[in-house]
Every structure is written in structure tokens, then in C-alpha cells.
Amino acid sequence: MSKLHHSRVPAYLDFLQSMSGLILALFIVGHILFEASILLGPDAMEKMTLFFEGYYFFGARYPIIITLLAAFIFALFILHAALAIRKIPSTYLQYKTFKTHKDRFRHEDTSLWMVQVVTGFAMFFLGSVHLYFMMVNPSKIGPYLSAQRVVEGWMWPLYLLLLFCVVLHAFVGLYRLALKWGWFEGKNYRTSRKIMKRLMRAGIAAYIVIGLASLGTYISIGLHLDETPAVKVDK
Amino acid sequence: MSDTKPRKLKINILRYDPHIKGDEPHIDTFEIEEAPGMTLFIVLNDIREHHDASLKFDFVCRAGICGSCGMLINGKPGLACSTLTSRLPDEINLAPLPFFELIGDLSIYNGKWMRGMNERLETWIHHKEKELRDIDRIEEPMDPDLAEEIYELDRCIECGCCIAGCGTIQMNENFVGAVGLNKIARYRLDPRDERTDADYYELIGDENGVFGCMTLLGCEDVCPKKLPLQSKIAYMRRQMVKTGLNNNIRKCNCLQHEEKMPEH
Ligand code: HEM
Ligand code: SF4
Ligand code: SF4
Ligand code: FES
């Protein structure tokens, strides 16, 4: 059997970068949909919350489940970001070189990478704030409490930015992931790439619309909290 | 078409010869009347013949085979000899391929870089025992489909367009580029090459190799020979991750390699 002289680490790093990105992206695809349950009314969102707190399995609410889930996502998020800094231009010269290349070349997939770097960088901050809140306040999630946080807690500007960042980053990431590892190449990988590019665009459009609609709904509930019957503001 | 007046093409060429003292990069503009079936090869010769004899550019085959006429055509890497002006707007900007050593104007020394890359990746069949046998021996038969697949990758003309279209290599000049990764894929397919995946891992199993590629696909989209670069880089990436993660392949314990990172 032949021997390996080179370090194995680069193989692990590349693998983990993609795995962490994949799990995060799939999580986001689900997460934004679950949040959108508010579009079906506060009761639907309430049921969703109960579901994630294990109410339907254990007959009682365990917000600790949310904390654990958020902690797991946070850990993946940190791992993914740590791996990503290897790729983010780290000197002005590198940044400038890439930007010159991108502007001269005007090539979509090259520009999309820049989108990923910028949205990824923004998420260092936006994502951390959001994840920390969910981790430490798991019991304060629900149609009215969340709406209150969005409006009175001034979370809506952060959520608005985070929505655009995470949706762009996740779908461009999934597209790149498929090409990077040669998934779904099919008979003609060039045709598959075109289809995946279309799916990526459709995904971005759909999730931005869904996300904006649910954020809008939370804001509107938050603005009218005083008019809501007090019994509904649960603890 | 025949009754319309031919287009006037405005050709802007980025010119600079680092070997001429005091020369500064500047743009020269030439006006050329378009002819039917005109390629940039014809345009450039027209300019050299009728406008400016000092213009430097490279051509050998005029048929997209030798790989010497790569340049930036309106910002995109491509072969001048295979680019029809009818596919381009009235104003055409030409510049030398970036990254490579500049000889002057549109002429670059891509051959030098390619030679270095080929030596580094040892892009030849490694066939120890049989190399010593007599040269009259009959070659072993190869499955035609496989031969076809290898031939497909062998069509690379080392023009350097994929390198000029790669954002990764602009930030890391030690990156082997799509041309290099494609060559490794080509030898890996070839049953005559006795190298194992572990051997290839030594060559491209780091961030100067396949793990450096960020899948920007500039290479795939500009390669004038339409090589399946995207697909082959993905293939090598899968093989190399499998190799790196395979614990059955023993890590050598010679001291100088001890978990040494490739950059040092
Ligand atoms: C601090 C936050 C983050 C940063 C700095 C970041 C940065 C990056 C960068 C620079 C890349 C490109 C890597 C490459 O070219 O090899 C990338 C890839 C990716 N990211 Fe993120 N990201 C972050 C968070 C996220 C989140 C929250 C998700 C999930 C929605 C995600 C999903 C992905 C995916 C699927 C890829 C493609 C993986 C690959 O190319 O191997 N990232 N990220
Ligand atoms: S892979 Fe394509 S673009 Fe790159 S050197 Fe070969 S022929 Fe040129
Ligand atoms: S896919 Fe890889 S090799 Fe090709 S241009 Fe992008 S980074 Fe360079
Ligand atoms: S002159 Fe040979 S490839 Fe263009």
C-alpha cells in the first residue's frame, strides 16, 4: 500500500467546509418555512412552537430543546465561518486583485462568489446576534412574543438584512456545492448546471418573498399588540 | 447582408513592452473595416501591415490548435484566431492575458508557465518496469470508450485562457489551475500510468491544488476547446477527499513530512 507524505488536513478542511455549509443551508431552507407558519395565522405559529418544544411528544414544553438546537447550529456556524476565512481575501491587495478580475471579466459565477464572501462576512455579526438570542431566550418564542421582539426589541432591521444575506448565501452556496462535488451531473453536466442555476434563482426569489411576507406579518402583529386580547399573550 | 455597408470596427489595444525602457502602458486605437468571415487574427495582421508594424502578438496555427494567441477580448479570455469579429460589438478591447509573463503588447510567455506546471505535476505516464523494456513491444489494447475519454482531456492546447479566467489563481499564484487539474484527471484515467491516488494527492492534495479551487468556473466557461473542466475538477476533488480521509493509506513517518503544511 502506498504512503501519504502530505498532510491529510486540507482534505478534511475542504470536506468540513462543504458539510457544514450543506447542513446550515438545509437548516435555513426549513427554518424560513417554519417561521412562515405565521402567514397561516398566530395559531399555526403557536403550534409550530409547541412542536419544537416537544409538547406533542412529551406532553409538556421543553424550551431547552430550542437552546440545544440553537447551540448546535451556532457551533456549525462558527466552524463554517472559521473554515471560510481561509477563502476570504485577507489583504487589500488580494481583495483588489480579485475585484479587478471580477469587474473586467464580468462572469456571473465569479461575481456570485463575491456575493457569498460579502453576505458571509455580514453574517459574522447578524447571524451571531440572532443565534445568541434564540439560545438564551428559548421560551420567549411564539407569535406574540416574537412579534414583540421584532418591533419593540428593534430586531426587524437585523432580520431584514439577515434574510437577504442568508437566502443569497445559502442558495448560491447550494448551487456551488453541487458543481464543486459533481452532484446531479446527469448525462450532460452542462445542461444540469443551467437547470441548477435556474433552481438557485427560483429558490432565492421564493425565499425572499416568503421571508419578507412573514417578517411583515410579525411587524404588523407587533404594532397592534395592545389591541390583542391579553389572554393570548402567553407565558 | 450583402447590400449593407461593412461595419467600422474600433480596436483598442492595451500596449506595453516591459523590455523597452521608459515604455508606459497605454491604449492604441485602430479603425478597421470589417470583412466577411473576419477573425481577430486577420484584424491584428491588418493592423500590423497597414497601421503599426511594431504591434506584438503571437500566432502559429491560426486554427485553434497551438494555443499561442490567447488574449483578453472585451475582458474575456479567448483565442484571437478562433474569434469572429461578427460575434463582437463595434468596439473591441484587446489586452494580453493577465498572470503570465508579458513579452510585449499582446504577446505573453504562457509556454514558460505551462512548462513549470507540467514539471511540477509530472504530466507524463509513469510506468516504471515497462519503461525499460524494448521499444518494439506492442502496446496493450485499450477500451475505445476509455481511449476516447482520455483523448477528450488530451485536447488541451495550453493556451492559458482557463488561468486568465480563474479568480483563485489571481489571489494565489501557486495554484495549479484548471489546466493542471485536468491533466492530473487525464493521467488518473490512463491505466498505463501506475501512479496511485496517494501519489496524486502528493501533487494536488492541498490548497495550491484541487482544494484551492473555489468553483468559480471561469475556466469552464472560457476554455476554447470546451474541455469538461468543471466535471473533471469535481472528479479529482472527490478522489482526493477520499484519499485524504482514507485511514487505510498509511501516513509516512519520515520526520521531514510530519504534518507539515504544504505552504511551508
Ligand atoms: C459567519 C457566517 C458565514 C461566513 C463568513 C460564510 C462564508 C462562506 C464563504 C466565504 C464560502 C465560500 C467558500 C469557498 O469558496 O470554498 C461559503 C460557502 C458556503 N456557505 Fe457560508 N458563510 C457563513 C454562514 C453560512 C450560513 C449561515 C450558511 C447556511 C445558510 C452557509 C452556507 C454555505 C454553503 C452551502 C457554502 C458552499 C460550501 C462550499 O463551497 O463548500 N454559510 N461560506
Ligand atoms: S484547459 Fe482549456 S483553457 Fe485551459 S489551457 Fe487547456 S485548452 Fe486552454
Ligand atoms: S473552477 Fe477552480 S480552477 Fe476553474 S476558474 Fe474556478 S477556481 Fe479556477
Ligand atoms: S494561432 Fe494557434 S491557437 Fe490561435
Coordinates of C-alpha atoms and ligand atoms in Angstrom, one line a residue:
Chain A
M1 CA 0.0 0.0 0.0
S2 CA 1.3 3.4 -0.9
K3 CA 2.0 6.0 1.8
L4 CA 0.9 9.5 2.2
H5 CA 3.6 12.2 2.8
H6 CA 1.4 15.2 2.5
S7 CA -0.8 16.4 5.4
R8 CA -4.4 15.0 5.4
V9 CA -5.7 18.2 6.9
P10 CA -6.5 20.0 3.6
A11 CA -8.8 17.2 2.6
Y12 CA -10.6 17.4 6.0
L13 CA -10.9 21.2 5.7
D14 CA -12.5 21.1 2.3
F15 CA -14.8 18.3 3.3
L16 CA -15.9 20.1 6.5
Q17 CA -16.4 23.4 4.7
S18 CA -18.9 21.8 2.4
M19 CA -20.6 19.6 5.0
S20 CA -21.1 22.5 7.4
G21 CA -22.3 24.7 4.6
L22 CA -24.7 21.9 3.4
I23 CA -26.2 21.3 6.8
L24 CA -26.6 25.0 7.5
A25 CA -28.2 25.7 4.1
L26 CA -30.7 22.8 4.6
F27 CA -31.4 24.1 8.0
I28 CA -32.2 27.5 6.6
V29 CA -34.4 26.1 3.9
G30 CA -36.5 24.5 6.6
H31 CA -36.2 27.3 9.2
I32 CA -37.6 30.1 7.0
L33 CA -40.5 27.9 6.0
F34 CA -41.3 27.1 9.7
E35 CA -41.2 30.8 10.6
A36 CA -43.5 31.4 7.7
S37 CA -46.2 29.5 9.6
I38 CA -47.2 32.9 10.9
L39 CA -48.7 33.5 7.5
L40 CA -51.3 30.9 8.3
G41 CA -52.2 32.8 11.5
P42 CA -50.9 33.1 15.1
D43 CA -52.3 29.7 16.0
A44 CA -50.3 27.8 13.4
M45 CA -47.2 29.5 14.6
E46 CA -48.1 28.7 18.2
K47 CA -48.5 25.0 17.2
M48 CA -45.1 25.1 15.4
T49 CA -43.5 26.4 18.6
L50 CA -45.1 23.8 20.7
F51 CA -43.9 21.1 18.3
F52 CA -40.3 22.2 18.5
E53 CA -40.5 22.4 22.3
G54 CA -41.5 18.8 22.2
Y55 CA -45.0 19.3 23.5
Y56 CA -46.6 16.8 21.2
F57 CA -44.1 14.1 22.2
F58 CA -43.7 14.7 25.9
G59 CA -46.9 16.4 26.8
A60 CA -45.0 19.4 28.2
R61 CA -43.0 22.3 26.9
Y62 CA -39.2 21.9 27.0
P63 CA -37.7 25.1 25.6
I64 CA -34.3 23.6 26.4
I65 CA -34.7 21.7 23.1
I66 CA -34.6 25.1 21.3
T67 CA -31.5 26.0 23.2
L68 CA -29.8 22.8 22.2
L69 CA -30.8 23.2 18.6
A70 CA -29.6 26.8 18.5
A71 CA -26.3 25.7 20.2
F72 CA -25.8 23.0 17.6
I73 CA -26.4 25.4 14.7
F74 CA -24.2 28.0 16.4
A75 CA -21.4 25.5 16.6
L76 CA -21.7 24.6 12.9
F77 CA -22.0 28.3 12.1
I78 CA -18.7 29.0 13.9
L79 CA -17.0 26.0 12.3
H80 CA -18.1 27.0 8.9
A81 CA -17.1 30.6 9.4
A82 CA -13.7 29.6 10.7
L83 CA -13.1 27.5 7.6
A84 CA -14.4 30.2 5.3
I85 CA -11.8 32.8 6.5
R86 CA -9.3 30.7 4.6
K87 CA -11.0 31.9 1.4
I88 CA -12.0 35.5 2.2
P89 CA -9.4 37.9 0.8
S90 CA -7.3 38.8 3.8
T91 CA -5.1 41.7 2.4
Y92 CA -6.2 44.7 0.5
L93 CA -4.0 43.6 -2.4
Q94 CA -5.8 40.3 -2.6
Y95 CA -9.2 42.0 -2.4
K96 CA -8.2 44.5 -5.1
T97 CA -6.8 41.8 -7.4
F98 CA -10.0 39.8 -7.2
K99 CA -12.2 42.8 -7.6
T100 CA -10.3 43.9 -10.7
H101 CA -10.6 40.4 -12.1
K102 CA -14.3 40.3 -11.4
D103 CA -15.0 43.7 -12.9
R104 CA -13.0 43.0 -16.0
F105 CA -14.3 39.5 -16.6
R106 CA -18.0 40.2 -15.8
H107 CA -18.6 36.5 -15.3
E108 CA -21.7 35.5 -13.3
D109 CA -20.3 32.7 -11.2
T110 CA -17.2 34.7 -10.3
S111 CA -19.4 37.6 -9.2
L112 CA -21.6 35.3 -7.2
W113 CA -18.6 34.2 -5.2
M114 CA -18.1 37.8 -4.2
V115 CA -21.7 37.9 -3.1
Q116 CA -21.0 34.9 -1.0
V117 CA -18.0 36.5 0.6
V118 CA -19.8 39.7 1.4
T119 CA -23.0 38.1 2.7
G120 CA -20.9 35.6 4.7
F121 CA -18.9 38.4 6.3
A122 CA -22.1 40.3 7.2
M123 CA -23.4 37.1 8.8
F124 CA -20.5 37.0 11.2
F125 CA -22.4 39.8 13.0
L126 CA -26.0 39.4 12.0
G127 CA -26.1 35.7 12.5
S128 CA -24.3 35.7 15.8
V129 CA -26.8 38.2 17.4
H130 CA -29.8 36.2 16.2
L131 CA -28.4 32.8 17.3
Y132 CA -27.4 34.1 20.7
F133 CA -30.8 35.5 21.4
M134 CA -32.5 32.2 20.4
M135 CA -30.1 30.2 22.6
V136 CA -30.6 32.2 25.8
N137 CA -34.3 33.1 25.4
P138 CA -35.8 29.9 24.1
S139 CA -39.1 30.3 26.0
K140 CA -39.7 33.7 24.5
I141 CA -40.7 32.4 21.1
G142 CA -44.2 32.5 19.9
P143 CA -46.5 34.5 17.7
Y144 CA -46.9 37.5 20.1
L145 CA -43.6 37.4 21.9
S146 CA -41.6 37.1 18.7
A147 CA -43.6 39.9 17.2
Q148 CA -42.9 42.0 20.3
R149 CA -39.2 41.3 19.9
V150 CA -39.3 42.2 16.2
V151 CA -40.9 45.6 16.8
E152 CA -40.2 46.7 20.3
G153 CA -36.9 44.9 20.5
W154 CA -35.8 46.5 17.3
M155 CA -34.9 43.2 15.7
W156 CA -36.6 43.9 12.4
P157 CA -33.8 45.8 10.7
L158 CA -31.4 43.0 11.7
Y159 CA -33.8 40.3 10.4
L160 CA -34.3 42.2 7.2
L161 CA -30.6 42.3 6.5
L162 CA -30.1 38.7 7.7
L163 CA -32.9 37.5 5.5
F164 CA -31.2 38.8 2.3
C165 CA -27.8 37.7 3.4
V166 CA -28.7 34.2 4.4
V167 CA -31.0 33.5 1.4
L168 CA -28.5 34.7 -1.1
H169 CA -25.6 32.9 0.6
A170 CA -27.4 29.6 1.1
F171 CA -28.8 29.2 -2.4
V172 CA -25.6 30.4 -4.1
G173 CA -23.8 28.0 -1.7
L174 CA -26.0 25.1 -2.6
Y175 CA -25.5 25.8 -6.3
R176 CA -21.8 26.0 -5.9
L177 CA -21.7 22.9 -3.7
A178 CA -23.4 20.8 -6.4
L179 CA -20.9 21.9 -9.0
K180 CA -18.0 21.6 -6.7
W181 CA -18.5 17.9 -6.0
G182 CA -20.2 17.0 -9.2
W183 CA -23.6 16.1 -7.8
F184 CA -26.6 15.7 -10.2
E185 CA -24.3 15.9 -13.2
G186 CA -26.6 13.6 -15.1
K187 CA -25.9 12.8 -18.8
N188 CA -24.8 16.3 -19.7
Y189 CA -23.3 18.2 -16.8
R190 CA -23.6 21.5 -18.7
T191 CA -27.3 21.2 -19.1
S192 CA -27.6 20.2 -15.4
R193 CA -25.6 23.3 -14.4
K194 CA -28.1 25.5 -16.3
I195 CA -31.0 23.8 -14.6
M196 CA -29.4 24.2 -11.2
K197 CA -28.7 27.9 -11.9
R198 CA -32.4 28.3 -12.6
L199 CA -33.3 26.4 -9.4
M200 CA -30.9 28.7 -7.5
R201 CA -32.6 31.8 -8.8
A202 CA -36.1 30.4 -8.1
G203 CA -35.1 29.5 -4.6
I204 CA -33.7 32.9 -3.9
A205 CA -36.8 34.6 -5.2
A206 CA -39.2 32.3 -3.4
Y207 CA -37.5 32.5 0.0
I208 CA -37.0 36.3 -0.2
V209 CA -40.8 36.7 -0.8
I210 CA -41.8 34.2 1.9
G211 CA -39.3 35.7 4.3
L212 CA -40.5 39.3 3.7
A213 CA -44.1 38.3 4.0
S214 CA -43.6 36.6 7.3
L215 CA -41.4 39.4 8.6
G216 CA -44.1 41.9 7.6
T217 CA -46.7 39.8 9.4
Y218 CA -44.6 39.8 12.6
I219 CA -44.2 43.5 12.3
S220 CA -47.9 44.1 11.8
I221 CA -48.8 41.9 14.8
G222 CA -46.1 43.7 16.9
L223 CA -47.5 47.1 16.0
H224 CA -51.0 46.0 17.1
L225 CA -50.1 44.1 20.3
D226 CA -52.1 46.5 22.5
E227 CA -55.3 45.6 20.7
T228 CA -54.7 41.8 21.2
P229 CA -56.7 40.2 24.0
A230 CA -54.4 39.9 27.0
V231 CA -55.1 36.1 27.4
K232 CA -53.3 35.4 24.2
V233 CA -50.0 36.9 25.4
D234 CA -48.8 33.6 26.8
K235 CA -46.0 33.0 29.1
Chain B
M1 CA -26.3 41.4 -45.5
S2 CA -24.5 42.0 -48.8
D3 CA -26.2 45.3 -49.5
T4 CA -25.4 46.8 -46.1
K5 CA -22.2 48.8 -45.6
P6 CA -19.5 46.9 -43.8
R7 CA -19.0 47.9 -40.1
K8 CA -16.2 50.1 -39.0
L9 CA -14.6 48.3 -36.1
K10 CA -12.8 50.3 -33.4
I11 CA -10.0 48.2 -32.0
N12 CA -8.5 49.4 -28.7
I13 CA -5.3 47.6 -27.8
L14 CA -3.6 47.7 -24.4
R15 CA 0.1 48.2 -25.2
Y16 CA 3.2 47.9 -23.1
D17 CA 6.6 46.4 -23.6
P18 CA 8.4 45.9 -20.3
H19 CA 11.7 45.5 -22.3
I20 CA 11.6 49.0 -23.7
K21 CA 13.0 51.5 -21.3
G22 CA 10.5 54.2 -20.4
D23 CA 7.5 52.5 -22.0
E24 CA 4.3 53.1 -20.2
P25 CA 1.1 51.0 -20.5
H26 CA -1.3 52.9 -22.9
I27 CA -4.2 52.2 -25.3
D28 CA -3.8 52.5 -29.0
T29 CA -7.0 52.7 -31.1
F30 CA -7.2 51.5 -34.7
E31 CA -10.1 51.7 -37.2
I32 CA -10.6 48.6 -39.4
E33 CA -13.3 47.9 -41.9
E34 CA -15.0 44.6 -41.2
A35 CA -14.7 41.9 -43.9
P36 CA -16.9 38.7 -44.2
G37 CA -15.6 35.9 -42.0
M38 CA -13.1 38.1 -40.3
T39 CA -11.3 36.8 -37.3
L40 CA -9.2 38.8 -34.8
F41 CA -6.2 37.1 -36.3
I42 CA -7.0 38.9 -39.6
V43 CA -7.6 42.1 -37.8
L44 CA -4.3 42.1 -36.0
N45 CA -2.4 41.3 -39.1
D46 CA -4.2 44.1 -40.9
I47 CA -3.1 46.5 -38.2
R48 CA 0.5 45.3 -38.3
E49 CA 0.6 45.5 -42.1
H50 CA -1.2 48.8 -42.6
H51 CA -1.1 50.8 -39.3
D52 CA 1.6 49.9 -36.9
A53 CA 4.4 47.4 -37.7
S54 CA 5.6 47.4 -34.1
L55 CA 2.5 45.7 -32.7
K56 CA 3.5 42.5 -30.9
F57 CA 1.2 39.4 -30.8
D58 CA 1.6 35.7 -31.2
F59 CA 0.2 33.3 -33.8
V60 CA 1.3 30.0 -35.2
C61 CA -1.5 27.7 -36.4
R62 CA -4.4 30.2 -36.9
A63 CA -6.7 27.2 -36.3
G64 CA -7.1 27.0 -32.5
I65 CA -4.5 24.2 -32.1
C66 CA -1.2 25.8 -31.0
G67 CA -2.5 27.8 -28.1
S68 CA -0.4 30.9 -28.6
C69 CA -3.0 33.5 -29.4
G70 CA -4.9 33.7 -26.2
M71 CA -5.8 37.3 -25.1
L72 CA -8.5 39.2 -23.3
I73 CA -11.2 40.1 -25.8
N74 CA -13.5 42.6 -24.2
G75 CA -12.3 41.4 -20.8
K76 CA -12.9 37.7 -21.5
P77 CA -10.0 35.3 -22.3
G78 CA -10.2 33.7 -25.7
L79 CA -8.3 32.7 -28.8
A80 CA -7.9 35.5 -31.3
C81 CA -7.6 33.1 -34.3
S82 CA -11.0 31.5 -33.5
T83 CA -12.9 34.6 -32.6
L84 CA -15.1 36.0 -35.4
T85 CA -15.5 39.8 -35.3
S86 CA -19.1 39.3 -36.4
R87 CA -19.8 38.0 -32.8
L88 CA -18.3 41.1 -31.3
P89 CA -19.6 44.7 -30.9
D90 CA -18.3 47.6 -32.9
E91 CA -15.8 48.5 -30.3
I92 CA -13.3 45.7 -29.3
N93 CA -10.9 45.9 -26.4
L94 CA -7.8 43.7 -26.6
A95 CA -5.4 43.1 -23.8
P96 CA -2.8 40.5 -23.0
L97 CA -3.8 37.6 -20.8
P98 CA -3.1 38.6 -17.2
F99 CA -1.0 36.5 -14.8
F100 CA 1.6 35.3 -17.4
E101 CA 4.9 37.0 -18.1
L102 CA 4.5 39.8 -20.6
I103 CA 6.7 39.8 -23.6
G104 CA 5.1 42.9 -25.1
D105 CA 1.7 44.2 -26.1
L106 CA -0.5 41.1 -26.6
S107 CA 2.4 38.6 -26.6
I108 CA 2.8 36.6 -23.4
Y109 CA 5.1 33.8 -22.3
N110 CA 2.5 31.2 -21.4
G111 CA 4.8 28.4 -22.5
K112 CA 7.1 29.1 -19.7
W113 CA 4.4 28.8 -17.0
M114 CA 3.0 25.7 -18.7
R115 CA 6.4 24.0 -18.6
G116 CA 6.8 24.7 -15.0
M117 CA 3.3 23.4 -14.2
N118 CA 3.9 20.2 -16.3
E119 CA 7.2 19.6 -14.5
R120 CA 5.6 20.2 -11.1
L121 CA 2.7 17.8 -11.8
E122 CA 4.8 15.3 -13.7
T123 CA 2.4 15.2 -16.6
W124 CA 3.7 12.1 -18.2
I125 CA 2.9 8.4 -18.0
H126 CA 4.7 6.8 -15.0
H127 CA 5.4 3.3 -16.0
K128 CA 8.5 2.0 -14.2
E129 CA 9.1 -1.6 -15.2
K130 CA 7.9 -1.4 -18.7
E131 CA 9.8 1.7 -19.5
L132 CA 12.9 -0.4 -19.5
R133 CA 11.5 -2.9 -22.0
D134 CA 12.3 -2.7 -25.6
I135 CA 10.7 -0.1 -27.7
D136 CA 9.4 -2.6 -30.3
R137 CA 6.9 -4.1 -28.0
I138 CA 3.2 -3.9 -28.9
E139 CA 1.1 -1.6 -26.9
E140 CA -1.5 -3.1 -24.8
P141 CA -5.1 -2.7 -26.2
M142 CA -7.3 -0.1 -24.5
D143 CA -11.1 0.1 -24.3
P144 CA -12.1 2.5 -27.1
D145 CA -14.5 4.4 -24.8
L146 CA -11.7 5.0 -22.3
A147 CA -9.3 6.0 -25.1
E148 CA -12.0 8.5 -26.2
E149 CA -12.4 9.8 -22.7
I150 CA -8.6 10.3 -22.3
Y151 CA -8.4 11.9 -25.7
E152 CA -11.1 14.3 -24.8
L153 CA -8.9 15.6 -22.0
D154 CA -5.8 15.5 -24.1
R155 CA -7.2 18.1 -26.4
C156 CA -5.9 20.9 -24.0
I157 CA -3.7 23.3 -26.0
E158 CA -2.2 25.0 -23.0
C159 CA -3.4 28.4 -24.2
G160 CA -3.8 29.7 -20.6
C161 CA -7.3 31.0 -21.0
C162 CA -8.5 29.0 -18.0
I163 CA -5.7 30.5 -15.9
A164 CA -6.6 34.0 -17.0
G165 CA -10.3 33.3 -16.2
C166 CA -9.5 31.9 -12.7
G167 CA -10.1 34.2 -9.7
T168 CA -8.3 31.8 -7.4
I169 CA -5.0 31.9 -9.2
Q170 CA -5.0 35.7 -9.2
M171 CA -5.0 35.6 -5.4
N172 CA -2.7 32.6 -5.0
E173 CA -0.1 32.4 -7.7
N174 CA 0.9 28.9 -6.6
F175 CA -2.5 27.4 -7.6
V176 CA -2.1 24.8 -10.4
G177 CA -5.2 26.0 -12.2
A178 CA -7.8 24.1 -14.2
V179 CA -5.2 23.1 -16.9
G180 CA -3.1 21.3 -14.2
L181 CA -6.1 19.6 -12.6
N182 CA -7.4 18.5 -15.9
K183 CA -4.0 16.9 -16.7
I184 CA -4.0 15.0 -13.5
A185 CA -7.5 13.8 -14.2
R186 CA -6.2 12.7 -17.6
Y187 CA -3.4 10.6 -16.2
R188 CA -5.6 9.2 -13.5
L189 CA -7.9 7.8 -16.1
D190 CA -5.0 6.2 -18.0
P191 CA -4.4 2.6 -17.0
R192 CA -0.8 2.8 -18.3
D193 CA 0.1 5.3 -15.6
E194 CA 0.9 3.4 -12.4
R195 CA 0.6 6.2 -10.0
T196 CA -2.0 5.8 -7.3
D197 CA -4.4 8.3 -5.8
A198 CA -1.9 8.7 -2.9
D199 CA 0.7 9.8 -5.5
Y200 CA -1.7 12.3 -7.0
Y201 CA -2.6 13.5 -3.5
E202 CA 1.1 14.5 -3.1
L203 CA 0.8 16.7 -6.2
I204 CA -2.6 18.3 -5.8
G205 CA -3.9 17.4 -2.3
D206 CA -3.7 20.9 -0.8
E207 CA -4.8 24.4 -1.3
N208 CA -2.4 25.0 -4.2
G209 CA -4.1 22.0 -5.8
V210 CA -7.7 20.9 -6.0
F211 CA -8.7 22.1 -2.6
G212 CA -7.8 25.6 -3.6
C213 CA -10.3 25.7 -6.4
M214 CA -13.4 27.7 -5.3
T215 CA -15.6 26.6 -8.2
L216 CA -15.9 30.0 -9.8
L217 CA -16.0 28.1 -13.1
G218 CA -14.3 30.9 -15.1
C219 CA -12.1 28.1 -16.5
E220 CA -15.1 26.0 -17.7
D221 CA -16.8 29.0 -19.3
V222 CA -13.8 30.3 -21.3
C223 CA -11.9 27.1 -22.3
P224 CA -11.8 27.4 -26.1
K225 CA -11.5 23.7 -26.5
K226 CA -14.6 23.2 -24.3
L227 CA -12.9 20.7 -22.1
P228 CA -15.1 19.3 -19.3
L229 CA -13.1 21.2 -16.7
Q230 CA -16.0 21.6 -14.1
S231 CA -16.7 17.9 -14.2
K232 CA -13.1 16.8 -14.1
I233 CA -12.2 19.1 -11.2
A234 CA -15.1 17.8 -9.3
Y235 CA -14.0 14.2 -10.1
M236 CA -10.4 14.9 -8.8
R237 CA -11.8 16.6 -5.7
R238 CA -13.9 13.5 -4.9
Q239 CA -10.9 11.3 -5.4
M240 CA -8.6 13.4 -3.3
V241 CA -11.0 13.8 -0.4
K242 CA -11.5 10.0 -0.4
T243 CA -7.7 9.6 -0.4
G244 CA -7.1 12.2 2.4
L245 CA -9.9 10.7 4.5
N246 CA -8.9 7.1 4.0
N247 CA -7.2 5.8 7.1
N248 CA -6.0 2.7 5.3
I249 CA -3.5 4.7 3.5
R250 CA -0.7 4.9 5.9
K251 CA 0.8 8.3 6.7
C252 CA 4.6 8.1 6.3
N253 CA 6.5 8.8 9.4
C254 CA 9.7 10.2 7.9
L255 CA 10.4 13.3 10.1
Q256 CA 10.5 15.9 7.5
H257 CA 6.9 15.4 6.4
E258 CA 5.5 15.2 9.9
E259 CA 2.1 17.0 9.5
K260 CA 4.0 19.7 7.5
M261 CA 1.6 22.1 5.9
P262 CA 2.1 22.4 2.2
E263 CA 2.7 26.1 2.2
H264 CA 6.0 25.9 4.1
Ligands
HEM1 C1 -20.3 33.9 9.6 C2 -21.0 33.3 8.7 C3 -20.6 32.8 7.4 C4 -19.4 33.0 6.7 C5 -18.3 34.0 7.0 C6 -19.5 32.3 5.5 C7 -18.6 32.3 4.4 C8 -18.6 31.5 3.3 C9 -17.6 31.5 2.3 C10 -16.5 32.5 2.1 C11 -17.9 30.5 1.4 C12 -17.2 30.1 0.1 C13 -16.2 29.0 0.5 C14 -15.5 28.5 -0.8 O1 -15.5 29.2 -1.8 O2 -14.9 27.4 -0.7 C15 -19.0 29.8 1.9 C16 -19.6 28.7 1.4 C17 -20.9 28.2 1.8 N1 -21.7 28.7 2.8 FE1 -21.1 30.1 4.1 N2 -20.6 31.5 5.5 C18 -21.3 31.8 6.6 C19 -22.5 31.3 7.0 C20 -23.3 30.4 6.3 C21 -24.6 30.0 6.6 C22 -25.5 30.5 7.8 C23 -25.0 29.1 5.7 C24 -26.3 28.4 5.6 C25 -27.3 29.0 5.1 C26 -23.9 28.9 4.8 C27 -23.9 28.1 3.7 C28 -22.8 27.9 2.8 C29 -22.7 26.9 1.8 C30 -23.8 25.9 1.4 C31 -21.5 27.1 1.1 C32 -20.9 26.3 0.0 C33 -19.9 25.3 0.6 C34 -18.7 25.1 -0.3 O3 -18.4 25.8 -1.2 O4 -18.0 24.1 0.1 N3 -22.9 29.7 5.2 N4 -19.4 30.4 3.1
SF4_2 S1 -7.8 23.7 -20.3 FE1 -8.7 24.8 -22.0 S2 -8.4 27.0 -21.5 FE2 -7.0 25.7 -20.2 S3 -5.1 25.7 -21.2 FE3 -6.2 23.9 -21.8 S4 -7.3 24.4 -23.7 FE4 -6.6 26.3 -22.7
SF4_3 S1 -13.4 26.4 -11.1 FE1 -11.5 26.4 -9.9 S2 -9.9 26.3 -11.5 FE2 -11.8 26.9 -12.5 S3 -11.7 29.1 -12.5 FE3 -12.7 28.5 -10.7 S4 -11.2 28.4 -9.1 FE4 -10.2 28.4 -11.0
FES4 S1 -2.9 30.8 -33.5 FE1 -2.8 28.7 -32.7 S2 -4.4 28.7 -31.3 FE2 -4.7 30.7 -32.3

